[in-house]
Amino acid sequence: MKKIFFLGIQDVARIMNIHPTHLSNTIKEATYKSPCDICNEKTINVAKKILENSEMTISKIANILTFEPTNISKDTRTKLLLITEKNY
């Protein structure tokens, strides 16, 4: 399976022709979440769907999603730890 890459806040801001800080602040104001938290939630949801529909290990899924657990918040890391292959 090919790696899945996600657009960063700078990429989206460039596409929208606005400053990344403005986009980030607007997202926080509208959702009460940081763009990073939203991206992590989406990545976790994609990982869950792959786990439900395949025999891949969490490690393999993380590699495909180019997900770096060291770059996530403690709260998100806790959510990831709750997802184990035994749950599926």
PDB file of C-alpha atoms in Angstrom:
ATOM      1  CA  MET A   1       0.000   0.000   0.000  1.00  0.00           C
ATOM      2  CA  LYS A   2       1.295   3.473  -0.853  1.00  0.00           C
ATOM      3  CA  LYS A   3       1.978   6.081   1.803  1.00  0.00           C
ATOM      4  CA  ILE A   4      -0.750   8.633   2.376  1.00  0.00           C
ATOM      5  CA  PHE A   5       0.365  12.216   2.758  1.00  0.00           C
ATOM      6  CA  PHE A   6      -1.746  14.948   4.275  1.00  0.00           C
ATOM      7  CA  LEU A   7      -1.564  18.654   3.512  1.00  0.00           C
ATOM      8  CA  GLY A   8      -0.100  20.856   6.222  1.00  0.00           C
ATOM      9  CA  ILE A   9      -1.523  24.167   7.393  1.00  0.00           C
ATOM     10  CA  GLN A  10       0.990  26.037   5.200  1.00  0.00           C
ATOM     11  CA  ASP A  11      -0.114  24.058   2.144  1.00  0.00           C
ATOM     12  CA  VAL A  12      -3.797  24.732   2.742  1.00  0.00           C
ATOM     13  CA  ALA A  13      -3.141  28.421   3.469  1.00  0.00           C
ATOM     14  CA  ARG A  14      -1.137  28.726   0.252  1.00  0.00           C
ATOM     15  CA  ILE A  15      -3.988  27.132  -1.731  1.00  0.00           C
ATOM     16  CA  MET A  16      -6.449  29.533  -0.084  1.00  0.00           C
ATOM     17  CA  ASN A  17      -4.056  32.444  -0.606  1.00  0.00           C
ATOM     18  CA  ILE A  18      -4.122  33.457   3.068  1.00  0.00           C
ATOM     19  CA  HIS A  19      -1.500  33.580   5.806  1.00  0.00           C
ATOM     20  CA  PRO A  20      -1.012  30.289   7.739  1.00  0.00           C
ATOM     21  CA  THR A  21      -1.384  32.063  11.096  1.00  0.00           C
ATOM     22  CA  HIS A  22      -4.711  33.562  10.027  1.00  0.00           C
ATOM     23  CA  LEU A  23      -5.936  30.142   8.912  1.00  0.00           C
ATOM     24  CA  SER A  24      -4.769  28.521  12.128  1.00  0.00           C
ATOM     25  CA  ASN A  25      -6.392  31.197  14.299  1.00  0.00           C
ATOM     26  CA  THR A  26      -9.645  30.985  12.334  1.00  0.00           C
ATOM     27  CA  ILE A  27      -9.747  27.204  12.704  1.00  0.00           C
ATOM     28  CA  LYS A  28      -9.117  27.477  16.456  1.00  0.00           C
ATOM     29  CA  GLU A  29     -11.805  30.129  16.819  1.00  0.00           C
ATOM     30  CA  ALA A  30     -14.377  28.125  14.858  1.00  0.00           C
ATOM     31  CA  THR A  31     -13.669  24.652  16.255  1.00  0.00           C
ATOM     32  CA  TYR A  32     -11.990  25.279  19.625  1.00  0.00           C
ATOM     33  CA  LYS A  33      -9.310  22.849  18.434  1.00  0.00           C
ATOM     34  CA  SER A  34      -5.889  23.417  16.955  1.00  0.00           C
ATOM     35  CA  PRO A  35      -5.330  22.386  13.335  1.00  0.00           C
ATOM     36  CA  CYS A  36      -2.842  19.811  14.640  1.00  0.00           C
ATOM     37  CA  ASP A  37      -5.472  18.248  16.906  1.00  0.00           C
ATOM     38  CA  ILE A  38      -7.959  18.095  14.027  1.00  0.00           C
ATOM     39  CA  CYS A  39      -5.396  16.452  11.746  1.00  0.00           C
ATOM     40  CA  ASN A  40      -4.482  13.931  14.436  1.00  0.00           C
ATOM     41  CA  GLU A  41      -8.163  13.059  14.952  1.00  0.00           C
ATOM     42  CA  LYS A  42      -8.629  12.554  11.208  1.00  0.00           C
ATOM     43  CA  THR A  43      -5.499  10.403  11.013  1.00  0.00           C
ATOM     44  CA  ILE A  44      -6.689   8.267  13.926  1.00  0.00           C
ATOM     45  CA  ASN A  45     -10.079   7.822  12.211  1.00  0.00           C
ATOM     46  CA  VAL A  46      -8.381   6.709   8.992  1.00  0.00           C
ATOM     47  CA  ALA A  47      -6.211   4.305  11.005  1.00  0.00           C
ATOM     48  CA  LYS A  48      -9.287   2.857  12.716  1.00  0.00           C
ATOM     49  CA  LYS A  49     -11.001   2.266   9.371  1.00  0.00           C
ATOM     50  CA  ILE A  50      -7.911   0.524   7.983  1.00  0.00           C
ATOM     51  CA  LEU A  51      -7.707  -1.640  11.130  1.00  0.00           C
ATOM     52  CA  GLU A  52     -11.364  -2.593  10.771  1.00  0.00           C
ATOM     53  CA  ASN A  53     -10.995  -3.522   7.113  1.00  0.00           C
ATOM     54  CA  SER A  54      -7.580  -5.143   6.871  1.00  0.00           C
ATOM     55  CA  GLU A  55      -5.101  -7.421   8.578  1.00  0.00           C
ATOM     56  CA  MET A  56      -2.404  -4.735   8.798  1.00  0.00           C
ATOM     57  CA  THR A  57      -0.624  -4.059  12.061  1.00  0.00           C
ATOM     58  CA  ILE A  58      -0.813  -0.683  13.763  1.00  0.00           C
ATOM     59  CA  SER A  59       2.875  -0.200  13.024  1.00  0.00           C
ATOM     60  CA  LYS A  60       2.322  -0.752   9.293  1.00  0.00           C
ATOM     61  CA  ILE A  61      -0.690   1.568   9.269  1.00  0.00           C
ATOM     62  CA  ALA A  62       1.289   4.287  11.058  1.00  0.00           C
ATOM     63  CA  ASN A  63       4.017   3.933   8.442  1.00  0.00           C
ATOM     64  CA  ILE A  64       1.521   4.199   5.579  1.00  0.00           C
ATOM     65  CA  LEU A  65      -0.093   7.259   7.149  1.00  0.00           C
ATOM     66  CA  THR A  66       3.351   8.782   7.762  1.00  0.00           C
ATOM     67  CA  PHE A  67       2.168   9.329  11.320  1.00  0.00           C
ATOM     68  CA  GLU A  68       4.829  10.398  13.795  1.00  0.00           C
ATOM     69  CA  PRO A  69       3.570   9.630  17.317  1.00  0.00           C
ATOM     70  CA  THR A  70       6.448  11.643  18.812  1.00  0.00           C
ATOM     71  CA  ASN A  71       4.926  14.814  17.358  1.00  0.00           C
ATOM     72  CA  ILE A  72       1.509  14.499  18.935  1.00  0.00           C
ATOM     73  CA  SER A  73       0.019  15.815  22.130  1.00  0.00           C
ATOM     74  CA  LYS A  74      -0.310  13.716  25.283  1.00  0.00           C
ATOM     75  CA  ASP A  75      -4.092  13.590  24.827  1.00  0.00           C
ATOM     76  CA  THR A  76      -3.815  12.273  21.269  1.00  0.00           C
ATOM     77  CA  ARG A  77      -1.104   9.813  22.292  1.00  0.00           C
ATOM     78  CA  THR A  78      -3.497   8.469  24.946  1.00  0.00           C
ATOM     79  CA  LYS A  79      -6.197   8.023  22.288  1.00  0.00           C
ATOM     80  CA  LEU A  80      -3.746   6.130  20.099  1.00  0.00           C
ATOM     81  CA  LEU A  81      -2.830   3.808  22.946  1.00  0.00           C
ATOM     82  CA  LEU A  82      -6.509   2.912  23.288  1.00  0.00           C
ATOM     83  CA  ILE A  83      -6.479   1.593  19.731  1.00  0.00           C
ATOM     84  CA  THR A  84      -4.962  -1.849  19.714  1.00  0.00           C
ATOM     85  CA  GLU A  85      -5.161  -4.678  17.259  1.00  0.00           C
ATOM     86  CA  LYS A  86      -7.050  -6.653  19.927  1.00  0.00           C
ATOM     87  CA  ASN A  87      -9.919  -4.163  19.702  1.00  0.00           C
ATOM     88  CA  TYR A  88     -10.598  -5.169  16.107  1.00  0.00           C
TER      89      TYR A  88
END
